[in-house]
PDB file of C-alpha atoms in Angstrom:
ATOM      1  CA  MET A  26      -7.230  -3.460  29.913  1.00 95.00           C
ATOM      2  CA  LYS A  27      -4.581  -6.179  29.558  1.00 97.00           C
ATOM      3  CA  VAL A  28      -1.662  -4.841  27.903  1.00 98.00           C
ATOM      4  CA  ALA A  29       1.465  -7.077  26.890  1.00 98.00           C
ATOM      5  CA  MET A  30       5.009  -5.764  26.442  1.00 97.00           C
ATOM      6  CA  CYS A  31       6.680  -8.448  23.785  1.00 98.00           C
ATOM      7  CA  GLN A  32      10.043  -8.303  24.938  1.00 98.00           C
ATOM      8  CA  THR A  33      11.941  -9.720  21.712  1.00 98.00           C
ATOM      9  CA  ASN A  34      15.324 -10.489  20.484  1.00 98.00           C
ATOM     10  CA  ILE A  35      15.285  -9.558  17.256  1.00 98.00           C
ATOM     11  CA  ILE A  36      16.426 -11.482  14.637  1.00 97.00           C
ATOM     12  CA  TRP A  37      18.508  -8.830  12.294  1.00 97.00           C
ATOM     13  CA  GLU A  38      17.157  -7.128   9.480  1.00 97.00           C
ATOM     14  CA  ASP A  39      15.063 -10.502   9.096  1.00 97.00           C
ATOM     15  CA  LYS A  40      11.235  -9.043   8.567  1.00 96.00           C
ATOM     16  CA  GLU A  41      10.000 -12.301   7.680  1.00 96.00           C
ATOM     17  CA  LYS A  42      11.699 -14.331  10.900  1.00 97.00           C
ATOM     18  CA  ASN A  43      10.854 -11.717  13.143  1.00 98.00           C
ATOM     19  CA  ILE A  44       6.917 -11.552  11.926  1.00 97.00           C
ATOM     20  CA  GLU A  45       6.377 -15.659  12.535  1.00 97.00           C
ATOM     21  CA  LYS A  46       7.738 -14.412  16.139  1.00 96.00           C
ATOM     22  CA  CYS A  47       5.289 -11.712  16.478  1.00 96.00           C
ATOM     23  CA  VAL A  48       2.223 -14.707  15.590  1.00 97.00           C
ATOM     24  CA  GLU A  49       4.307 -16.974  18.439  1.00 97.00           C
ATOM     25  CA  PHE A  50       4.020 -14.215  21.059  1.00 97.00           C
ATOM     26  CA  ILE A  51       0.424 -13.536  19.852  1.00 95.00           C
ATOM     27  CA  GLU A  52      -0.884 -17.516  20.305  1.00 94.00           C
ATOM     28  CA  GLN A  53       0.754 -16.649  24.525  1.00 95.00           C
ATOM     29  CA  ALA A  54      -1.144 -13.537  24.697  1.00 95.00           C
ATOM     30  CA  LYS A  55      -4.344 -14.864  23.302  1.00 91.00           C
ATOM     31  CA  LYS A  56      -4.618 -17.409  26.646  1.00 93.00           C
ATOM     32  CA  HIS A  57      -3.702 -14.241  28.857  1.00 94.00           C
ATOM     33  CA  ASN A  58      -7.014 -12.565  27.105  1.00 96.00           C
ATOM     34  CA  ILE A  59      -4.807  -9.970  25.820  1.00 98.00           C
ATOM     35  CA  GLU A  60      -6.429  -6.920  23.922  1.00 98.00           C
ATOM     36  CA  LEU A  61      -3.261  -4.466  22.897  1.00 98.00           C
ATOM     37  CA  MET A  62       0.501  -6.007  22.103  1.00 98.00           C
ATOM     38  CA  LEU A  63       2.941  -3.688  21.766  1.00 98.00           C
ATOM     39  CA  PHE A  64       6.645  -4.778  20.174  1.00 98.00           C
ATOM     40  CA  PRO A  65       9.925  -2.850  20.311  1.00 98.00           C
ATOM     41  CA  GLU A  66      11.379  -0.134  18.078  1.00 98.00           C
ATOM     42  CA  MET A  67      11.694  -1.581  14.491  1.00 98.00           C
ATOM     43  CA  SER A  68      10.332  -4.556  15.459  1.00 98.00           C
ATOM     44  CA  PHE A  69      11.096  -7.049  12.737  1.00 98.00           C
ATOM     45  CA  THR A  70      14.795  -5.292  11.528  1.00 97.00           C
ATOM     46  CA  GLY A  71      16.197  -4.669  14.676  1.00 97.00           C
ATOM     47  CA  PHE A  72      18.082  -0.766  14.725  1.00 96.00           C
ATOM     48  CA  SER A  73      19.484  -0.738  11.272  1.00 96.00           C
ATOM     49  CA  MET A  74      20.842   2.270   9.322  1.00 96.00           C
ATOM     50  CA  ASN A  75      21.003   0.065   6.284  1.00 96.00           C
ATOM     51  CA  ILE A  76      17.240   1.427   4.976  1.00 96.00           C
ATOM     52  CA  ASN A  77      18.298   0.308   1.557  1.00 94.00           C
ATOM     53  CA  ASN A  78      17.332  -3.059   3.140  1.00 94.00           C
ATOM     54  CA  THR A  79      14.428  -2.081   6.219  1.00 96.00           C
ATOM     55  CA  LYS A  80      12.672   0.536   4.472  1.00 96.00           C
ATOM     56  CA  GLU A  81       9.203   0.555   2.794  1.00 95.00           C
ATOM     57  CA  ASN A  82       5.828   1.781   1.583  1.00 87.00           C
ATOM     58  CA  TYR A  83       2.649   1.837   3.357  1.00 79.00           C
ATOM     59  CA  ASN A  84       1.852  -2.009   1.664  1.00 81.00           C
ATOM     60  CA  TYR A  85       3.590  -4.246   3.354  1.00 91.00           C
ATOM     61  CA  THR A  86       4.814  -4.577   7.007  1.00 96.00           C
ATOM     62  CA  VAL A  87       1.397  -2.532   7.644  1.00 96.00           C
ATOM     63  CA  GLN A  88      -1.308  -4.837   6.106  1.00 96.00           C
ATOM     64  CA  LYS A  89       0.742  -7.870   7.276  1.00 96.00           C
ATOM     65  CA  ILE A  90       0.181  -7.031  11.061  1.00 97.00           C
ATOM     66  CA  SER A  91      -3.289  -5.682  10.068  1.00 98.00           C
ATOM     67  CA  LYS A  92      -3.809  -9.001   8.657  1.00 97.00           C
ATOM     68  CA  ILE A  93      -2.442 -10.962  11.840  1.00 97.00           C
ATOM     69  CA  ALA A  94      -4.441  -7.800  14.165  1.00 98.00           C
ATOM     70  CA  ARG A  95      -7.745  -9.061  12.040  1.00 97.00           C
ATOM     71  CA  GLU A  96      -7.666 -12.860  12.326  1.00 97.00           C
ATOM     72  CA  ASN A  97      -6.424 -12.995  16.193  1.00 97.00           C
ATOM     73  CA  LYS A  98      -8.707 -10.240  16.936  1.00 97.00           C
ATOM     74  CA  ILE A  99      -6.047  -8.207  19.062  1.00 98.00           C
ATOM     75  CA  ALA A 100      -4.560  -4.810  18.942  1.00 98.00           C
ATOM     76  CA  ILE A 101      -0.571  -4.634  17.975  1.00 98.00           C
ATOM     77  CA  GLY A 102       1.655  -1.734  17.924  1.00 98.00           C
ATOM     78  CA  PHE A 103       4.697  -2.060  15.944  1.00 98.00           C
ATOM     79  CA  GLY A 104       7.899  -0.119  14.949  1.00 98.00           C
ATOM     80  CA  TRP A 105       8.831   0.123  10.912  1.00 98.00           C
ATOM     81  CA  VAL A 106      10.663   1.980   8.813  1.00 98.00           C
ATOM     82  CA  GLU A 107       8.577   3.810   6.220  1.00 97.00           C
ATOM     83  CA  GLU A 108      10.412   5.110   2.505  1.00 96.00           C
ATOM     84  CA  MET A 109      11.256   8.801   2.439  1.00 95.00           C
ATOM     85  CA  GLY A 110      12.880   9.674  -0.886  1.00 92.00           C
ATOM     86  CA  HIS A 111      16.549   8.438  -0.759  1.00 94.00           C
ATOM     87  CA  LYS A 112      15.790   8.995   3.104  1.00 96.00           C
ATOM     88  CA  ALA A 113      13.644   6.889   5.770  1.00 97.00           C
ATOM     89  CA  ARG A 114      11.497   7.607   8.607  1.00 97.00           C
ATOM     90  CA  ASN A 115      11.534   5.695  12.045  1.00 98.00           C
ATOM     91  CA  LYS A 116       7.542   4.659  12.515  1.00 98.00           C
ATOM     92  CA  TYR A 117       5.299   3.212  15.116  1.00 98.00           C
ATOM     93  CA  THR A 118       2.268   2.179  14.372  1.00 98.00           C
ATOM     94  CA  VAL A 119      -0.810   0.925  16.469  1.00 98.00           C
ATOM     95  CA  VAL A 120      -3.906  -1.086  14.527  1.00 98.00           C
ATOM     96  CA  ASN A 121      -6.696  -2.137  16.348  1.00 98.00           C
ATOM     97  CA  SER A 122      -8.550  -5.854  16.515  1.00 98.00           C
ATOM     98  CA  GLU A 123      -9.997  -5.298  13.382  1.00 98.00           C
ATOM     99  CA  GLY A 124      -7.136  -4.495  11.318  1.00 97.00           C
ATOM    100  CA  ASN A 125      -7.595  -0.377  11.173  1.00 98.00           C
ATOM    101  CA  VAL A 126      -5.301   2.285  12.009  1.00 98.00           C
ATOM    102  CA  LEU A 127      -5.242   3.620  15.284  1.00 98.00           C
ATOM    103  CA  ALA A 128      -2.318   5.503  15.511  1.00 98.00           C
ATOM    104  CA  ASP A 129       0.703   6.334  13.388  1.00 96.00           C
ATOM    105  CA  TYR A 130       3.806   7.964  14.640  1.00 98.00           C
ATOM    106  CA  ALA A 131       7.000   8.963  13.401  1.00 98.00           C
ATOM    107  CA  LYS A 132      10.346   9.720  15.651  1.00 98.00           C
ATOM    108  CA  ILE A 133      10.703  13.020  16.204  1.00 98.00           C
ATOM    109  CA  HIS A 134      14.390  12.992  17.711  1.00 97.00           C
ATOM    110  CA  PRO A 135      16.424  10.315  15.337  1.00 95.00           C
ATOM    111  CA  PHE A 136      19.361   9.353  17.829  1.00 91.00           C
ATOM    112  CA  SER A 137      21.849  11.468  16.054  1.00 84.00           C
ATOM    113  CA  TYR A 138      24.689   9.923  18.507  1.00 80.00           C
ATOM    114  CA  SER A 139      24.510   6.668  16.656  1.00 84.00           C
ATOM    115  CA  GLY A 140      24.158   8.586  12.977  1.00 87.00           C
ATOM    116  CA  GLU A 141      20.528   8.136  12.819  1.00 93.00           C
ATOM    117  CA  ASP A 142      19.419  11.760  11.861  1.00 93.00           C
ATOM    118  CA  LYS A 143      21.556  11.246   8.725  1.00 95.00           C
ATOM    119  CA  TYR A 144      19.219   8.418   7.451  1.00 96.00           C
ATOM    120  CA  PHE A 145      16.072   9.034   8.941  1.00 97.00           C
ATOM    121  CA  VAL A 146      13.900  11.828   8.476  1.00 97.00           C
ATOM    122  CA  SER A 147      12.607  13.584  11.503  1.00 97.00           C
ATOM    123  CA  GLY A 148       8.495  13.057  12.557  1.00 97.00           C
ATOM    124  CA  ALA A 149       6.632  16.826  12.766  1.00 94.00           C
ATOM    125  CA  SER A 150       3.732  15.592  15.129  1.00 97.00           C
ATOM    126  CA  LEU A 151       2.510  13.666  18.591  1.00 98.00           C
ATOM    127  CA  SER A 152       0.510  10.603  18.127  1.00 98.00           C
ATOM    128  CA  LYS A 153      -2.136   9.988  20.438  1.00 98.00           C
ATOM    129  CA  PHE A 154      -5.027   7.280  19.901  1.00 98.00           C
ATOM    130  CA  LYS A 155      -8.194   5.848  22.361  1.00 97.00           C
ATOM    131  CA  PHE A 156      -8.206   2.312  23.327  1.00 97.00           C
ATOM    132  CA  ASP A 157     -10.371   0.888  26.047  1.00 93.00           C
ATOM    133  CA  ASN A 158     -11.073   3.943  28.405  1.00 92.00           C
ATOM    134  CA  PHE A 159      -7.496   4.949  27.807  1.00 96.00           C
ATOM    135  CA  THR A 160      -5.589   7.925  25.743  1.00 98.00           C
ATOM    136  CA  ILE A 161      -2.207   6.735  25.101  1.00 98.00           C
ATOM    137  CA  GLY A 162       0.423   8.924  23.432  1.00 98.00           C
ATOM    138  CA  LEU A 163       3.078   7.270  20.889  1.00 98.00           C
ATOM    139  CA  LEU A 164       7.213   7.585  21.828  1.00 98.00           C
ATOM    140  CA  ILE A 165      10.413   6.148  20.502  1.00 98.00           C
ATOM    141  CA  CYS A 166      13.726   5.619  22.031  1.00 98.00           C
ATOM    142  CA  TYR A 167      15.879   8.764  22.466  1.00 97.00           C
ATOM    143  CA  ASP A 168      12.385  10.396  22.532  1.00 98.00           C
ATOM    144  CA  LEU A 169      12.315   9.682  26.069  1.00 98.00           C
ATOM    145  CA  ARG A 170      15.609  11.968  26.679  1.00 97.00           C
ATOM    146  CA  PHE A 171      13.381  14.813  25.380  1.00 98.00           C
ATOM    147  CA  PRO A 172      10.554  15.672  28.598  1.00 98.00           C
ATOM    148  CA  GLU A 173       8.469  18.392  27.011  1.00 98.00           C
ATOM    149  CA  ILE A 174       6.787  15.915  24.139  1.00 98.00           C
ATOM    150  CA  PHE A 175       5.859  13.708  27.205  1.00 98.00           C
ATOM    151  CA  GLN A 176       4.623  17.017  28.480  1.00 98.00           C
ATOM    152  CA  ALA A 177       2.515  17.539  25.559  1.00 98.00           C
ATOM    153  CA  LEU A 178       1.122  14.312  25.476  1.00 98.00           C
ATOM    154  CA  SER A 179       0.176  13.863  28.932  1.00 97.00           C
ATOM    155  CA  LYS A 180      -2.228  17.335  28.685  1.00 96.00           C
ATOM    156  CA  GLU A 181      -4.829  14.629  26.823  1.00 96.00           C
ATOM    157  CA  CYS A 182      -3.719  11.142  27.778  1.00 97.00           C
ATOM    158  CA  ASP A 183      -3.249   8.629  30.445  1.00 97.00           C
ATOM    159  CA  ALA A 184      -0.570   6.473  29.431  1.00 98.00           C
ATOM    160  CA  ILE A 185       2.345   6.683  26.740  1.00 98.00           C
ATOM    161  CA  VAL A 186       3.957   4.149  24.836  1.00 98.00           C
ATOM    162  CA  VAL A 187       8.150   4.082  24.796  1.00 98.00           C
ATOM    163  CA  ALA A 188       9.247   1.483  22.190  1.00 98.00           C
ATOM    164  CA  ALA A 189      12.587   1.215  22.167  1.00 98.00           C
ATOM    165  CA  ASN A 190      16.020  -0.428  21.206  1.00 98.00           C
ATOM    166  CA  TRP A 191      17.827   0.866  24.064  1.00 98.00           C
ATOM    167  CA  PRO A 192      21.435  -0.462  25.048  1.00 97.00           C
ATOM    168  CA  ALA A 193      22.424  -2.778  27.986  1.00 97.00           C
ATOM    169  CA  SER A 194      25.088  -0.059  28.699  1.00 96.00           C
ATOM    170  CA  ARG A 195      22.412   2.530  29.299  1.00 97.00           C
ATOM    171  CA  LYS A 196      20.225   0.996  31.023  1.00 97.00           C
ATOM    172  CA  LYS A 197      20.305   2.803  34.312  1.00 98.00           C
ATOM    173  CA  HIS A 198      19.099   5.863  32.109  1.00 98.00           C
ATOM    174  CA  TRP A 199      16.464   3.944  30.668  1.00 98.00           C
ATOM    175  CA  LYS A 200      14.893   3.210  34.403  1.00 98.00           C
ATOM    176  CA  THR A 201      15.511   6.318  35.694  1.00 98.00           C
ATOM    177  CA  LEU A 202      14.422   8.368  32.615  1.00 98.00           C
ATOM    178  CA  LEU A 203      10.984   6.073  33.095  1.00 98.00           C
ATOM    179  CA  LYS A 204       9.888   6.753  36.349  1.00 98.00           C
ATOM    180  CA  ALA A 205      11.095  10.280  36.057  1.00 98.00           C
ATOM    181  CA  ARG A 206       8.248  10.921  32.825  1.00 98.00           C
ATOM    182  CA  ALA A 207       5.878   8.686  34.878  1.00 98.00           C
ATOM    183  CA  ILE A 208       5.546  10.885  37.678  1.00 98.00           C
ATOM    184  CA  GLU A 209       6.210  14.013  36.493  1.00 97.00           C
ATOM    185  CA  ASN A 210       2.958  13.856  33.936  1.00 97.00           C
ATOM    186  CA  GLN A 211       1.366  11.760  36.004  1.00 97.00           C
ATOM    187  CA  VAL A 212       0.666   9.003  33.314  1.00 98.00           C
ATOM    188  CA  TYR A 213       1.330   5.296  32.899  1.00 98.00           C
ATOM    189  CA  ILE A 214       4.152   4.322  31.061  1.00 98.00           C
ATOM    190  CA  PHE A 215       4.562   1.368  28.819  1.00 98.00           C
ATOM    191  CA  ALA A 216       8.169   0.433  27.840  1.00 98.00           C
ATOM    192  CA  ILE A 217       8.904  -2.245  25.855  1.00 98.00           C
ATOM    193  CA  ASN A 218      12.516  -2.471  24.685  1.00 98.00           C
ATOM    194  CA  CYS A 219      14.236  -5.471  22.995  1.00 98.00           C
ATOM    195  CA  VAL A 220      17.020  -8.135  24.438  1.00 98.00           C
ATOM    196  CA  GLY A 221      19.900 -10.564  23.653  1.00 98.00           C
ATOM    197  CA  LYS A 222      22.295  -9.721  20.571  1.00 96.00           C
ATOM    198  CA  VAL A 223      20.573  -7.476  18.148  1.00 95.00           C
ATOM    199  CA  GLY A 224      23.443  -6.305  15.518  1.00 90.00           C
ATOM    200  CA  ASP A 225      26.741  -5.222  16.837  1.00 89.00           C
ATOM    201  CA  LEU A 226      25.306  -4.475  20.245  1.00 94.00           C
ATOM    202  CA  ARG A 227      23.679  -5.661  23.177  1.00 97.00           C
ATOM    203  CA  TYR A 228      20.303  -4.978  25.040  1.00 98.00           C
ATOM    204  CA  SER A 229      19.042  -5.936  28.586  1.00 97.00           C
ATOM    205  CA  GLY A 230      15.421  -5.453  28.234  1.00 98.00           C
ATOM    206  CA  ASP A 231      14.282  -3.940  31.193  1.00 98.00           C
ATOM    207  CA  SER A 232      10.702  -3.835  29.920  1.00 98.00           C
ATOM    208  CA  CYS A 233       8.208  -2.477  31.749  1.00 98.00           C
ATOM    209  CA  ILE A 234       4.612  -0.897  32.846  1.00 98.00           C
ATOM    210  CA  ILE A 235       4.889   2.181  35.502  1.00 98.00           C
ATOM    211  CA  ASN A 236       2.155   3.211  37.052  1.00 97.00           C
ATOM    212  CA  PRO A 237       1.985   7.736  37.503  1.00 97.00           C
ATOM    213  CA  ASN A 238       3.479   6.934  41.346  1.00 96.00           C
ATOM    214  CA  GLY A 239       6.485   5.777  39.201  1.00 97.00           C
ATOM    215  CA  ASP A 240       5.944   2.266  40.509  1.00 97.00           C
ATOM    216  CA  VAL A 241       7.112  -0.107  38.463  1.00 98.00           C
ATOM    217  CA  LEU A 242       4.170  -2.741  38.449  1.00 97.00           C
ATOM    218  CA  SER A 243       5.652  -5.545  36.142  1.00 97.00           C
ATOM    219  CA  SER A 244       9.133  -5.856  34.394  1.00 98.00           C
ATOM    220  CA  LEU A 245      11.295  -7.861  32.298  1.00 98.00           C
ATOM    221  CA  SER A 246      15.053  -8.342  32.154  1.00 98.00           C
ATOM    222  CA  LYS A 247      17.858 -10.212  30.502  1.00 97.00           C
ATOM    223  CA  VAL A 248      15.457 -12.503  28.211  1.00 98.00           C
ATOM    224  CA  GLU A 249      12.951 -12.949  25.845  1.00 98.00           C
ATOM    225  CA  GLY A 250       8.979 -12.888  27.178  1.00 98.00           C
ATOM    226  CA  MET A 251       5.953 -10.848  27.873  1.00 98.00           C
ATOM    227  CA  VAL A 252       5.833  -8.310  30.422  1.00 98.00           C
ATOM    228  CA  ILE A 253       1.747  -8.124  31.035  1.00 97.00           C
ATOM    229  CA  GLY A 254      -0.655  -5.932  33.375  1.00 96.00           C
ATOM    230  CA  ASP A 255      -4.230  -5.395  33.754  1.00 96.00           C
ATOM    231  CA  ILE A 256      -4.624  -2.079  33.934  1.00 94.00           C
ATOM    232  CA  THR A 257      -7.621   0.227  35.063  1.00 91.00           C
ATOM    233  CA  ASN A 258      -7.817   3.849  34.423  1.00 82.00           C
ATOM    234  CA  ASP A 259      -7.123   5.281  37.371  1.00 83.00           C
ATOM    235  CA  VAL A 260      -4.885   8.687  36.154  1.00 74.00           C
ATOM    236  CA  LYS A 261      -6.637  11.672  38.289  1.00 66.00           C
TER     237      LYS A 261
END
């Protein structure tokens, strides 16, 4: 399976410009025969609590990215904000190369330290999907600090995606916990973060692919770009 993590400098709360950037990455990815592309948490808005500007129903971003996936014959994972009455849900969706939804996950652990829990409703279930000969689970950012959900997913998953907007000030935690989750659960970790100044915070990226031994197979720090891996499912 050829997978790419697209480490983007997200343009604050501007869905259209960020989706244009997504298409630019897809053009690059097609040259590498990428099958699955993964974008960060809240891929097209940044980690914003301004949910009145970012939240939407299922018909906008999902349909738009599904169309892009179908036109380019590539599977895409992306984060977006789902309307839930006066609140919202922090979502991550994967669509296949035909534009059909493979998996849909709502973040179980909102980042209460920043007040995310005041605006976002917690998800209530785990999500996974089949791709190539892998079973892949989905988690989002702060979920990384809760080992139990990784353990639950690893009972059936060979790889787990961690999509994030993880600040540079805590990058040591990011790197350490990702390796730990790979080793303790014997899964591949596909970790995709944003980079640069997004809103009021700075991000170092450090997107990476980690194997079940905790080895970093590919990574990228401090710059926008893609982390590419050609992964064989050798999880025992």
